[in-house]
Tab-separated table of C-alpha atoms in Angstrom:
chain	number	residue	atom	x	y	z
G	202	GLU	CA	-7.077	7.093	-37.379
G	203	GLN	CA	-9.207	10.225	-37.117
G	204	PHE	CA	-11.361	8.561	-34.460
G	205	GLU	CA	-8.283	7.616	-32.450
G	206	ASP	CA	-7.028	11.197	-32.597
G	207	LEU	CA	-10.440	12.470	-31.582
G	208	ASP	CA	-10.542	10.038	-28.642
G	209	VAL	CA	-7.125	11.178	-27.451
G	210	LYS	CA	-8.092	14.841	-27.731
G	211	THR	CA	-11.398	14.224	-25.963
G	212	GLU	CA	-9.716	12.349	-23.097
G	213	TYR	CA	-7.137	15.125	-22.744
G	214	MET	CA	-9.806	17.829	-22.629
G	215	GLU	CA	-11.927	15.892	-20.126
G	216	GLY	CA	-8.908	15.371	-17.886
G	217	THR	CA	-7.967	19.027	-18.070
G	218	MET	CA	-11.509	20.192	-17.355
G	219	ASN	CA	-11.835	17.813	-14.396
G	220	ALA	CA	-8.514	18.930	-12.932
G	221	THR	CA	-9.407	22.592	-13.334
G	222	THR	CA	-12.830	22.150	-11.793
G	223	ALA	CA	-11.448	20.178	-8.862
G	224	THR	CA	-8.853	22.806	-8.027
G	225	THR	CA	-11.217	25.773	-8.276
G	226	THR	CA	-14.070	24.328	-6.219
G	227	PRO	CA	-13.939	25.698	-2.663
G	228	ALA	CA	-13.400	22.841	-0.208
G	229	GLU	CA	-15.726	24.438	2.341
G	230	GLN	CA	-18.627	24.394	-0.118
G	231	VAL	CA	-17.969	20.753	-0.916
G	232	ASP	CA	-17.877	19.870	2.786
G	233	ASP	CA	-21.096	21.809	3.390
G	234	LEU	CA	-22.806	20.001	0.527
G	235	ILE	CA	-21.687	16.617	1.847
G	236	MET	CA	-22.976	17.494	5.314
G	237	MET	CA	-26.293	18.719	3.872
G	238	VAL	CA	-26.837	15.511	1.890
G	239	ALA	CA	-25.868	13.415	4.911
G	240	ASP	CA	-28.352	15.320	7.099
G	241	GLN	CA	-31.139	14.978	4.539
G	242	ASN	CA	-30.587	11.224	4.347
G	243	ASN	CA	-29.992	10.686	8.074
G	244	LEU	CA	-26.411	9.527	7.499
G	245	GLU	CA	-23.606	9.744	10.016
G	246	LEU	CA	-20.248	10.645	8.543
G	247	GLY	CA	-18.321	9.678	11.661
G	248	GLU	CA	-15.035	10.899	12.989
G	249	ALA	CA	-13.008	9.585	10.069
G	250	PHE	CA	-14.573	12.139	7.735
G	251	SER	CA	-13.722	15.106	9.922
G	252	GLU	CA	-10.185	13.852	10.509
G	253	ILE	CA	-9.442	13.508	6.799
G	254	GLY	CA	-9.650	17.201	5.987
G	255	PRO	CA	-9.653	18.608	2.472
G	256	VAL	CA	-8.761	16.273	-0.346
G	257	GLY	CA	-5.148	16.488	-1.391
G	258	ASN	CA	-4.041	18.178	1.808
G	259	LYS	CA	-2.448	15.162	3.438
G	260	GLU	CA	0.470	13.231	2.117
G	261	PRO	CA	0.308	9.462	2.388
G	262	GLN	CA	2.319	8.065	5.244
G	263	LYS	CA	5.334	6.074	4.226
G	264	GLU	CA	5.578	2.593	5.608
G	265	GLU	CA	8.791	1.664	7.308
G	266	ALA	CA	10.671	-1.132	5.601
G	267	GLU	CA	12.289	-2.374	8.809
G	268	PRO	CA	9.174	-3.817	10.521
G	269	GLN	CA	8.375	-5.727	7.367
G	270	ALA	CA	11.878	-7.191	7.337
G	271	ASP	CA	11.468	-8.234	10.974
G	272	SER	CA	8.197	-9.994	10.208
G	273	LEU	CA	9.806	-11.749	7.247
G	274	GLU	CA	12.672	-12.895	9.438
G	275	ALA	CA	10.208	-14.158	12.050
G	276	ARG	CA	8.280	-16.056	9.403
G	277	LEU	CA	11.492	-17.587	8.088
G	278	ALA	CA	12.502	-18.626	11.605
G	279	ASN	CA	9.076	-20.259	12.086
G	280	LEU	CA	9.448	-22.149	8.846
G	281	ARG	CA	12.894	-23.425	9.842
G	282	SER	CA	11.761	-24.685	13.219
């Protein structure tokens, strides 16, 4: 039981430390480091990287339920015919 408690405490501390570190690290420094490593290794990051922006800045886009319903109705109509 002591080992289980220790595991839980360790996981909690690791999670807290990771969250704290991630929020205090300047995004510009991270981007600069990524660019530096990419340049050193002759890697192209592409447009997708620059469009993403800082991590956690964008909210995921919500999918509309209506188009999915239309496609389901079309599939059902195809099955019936």
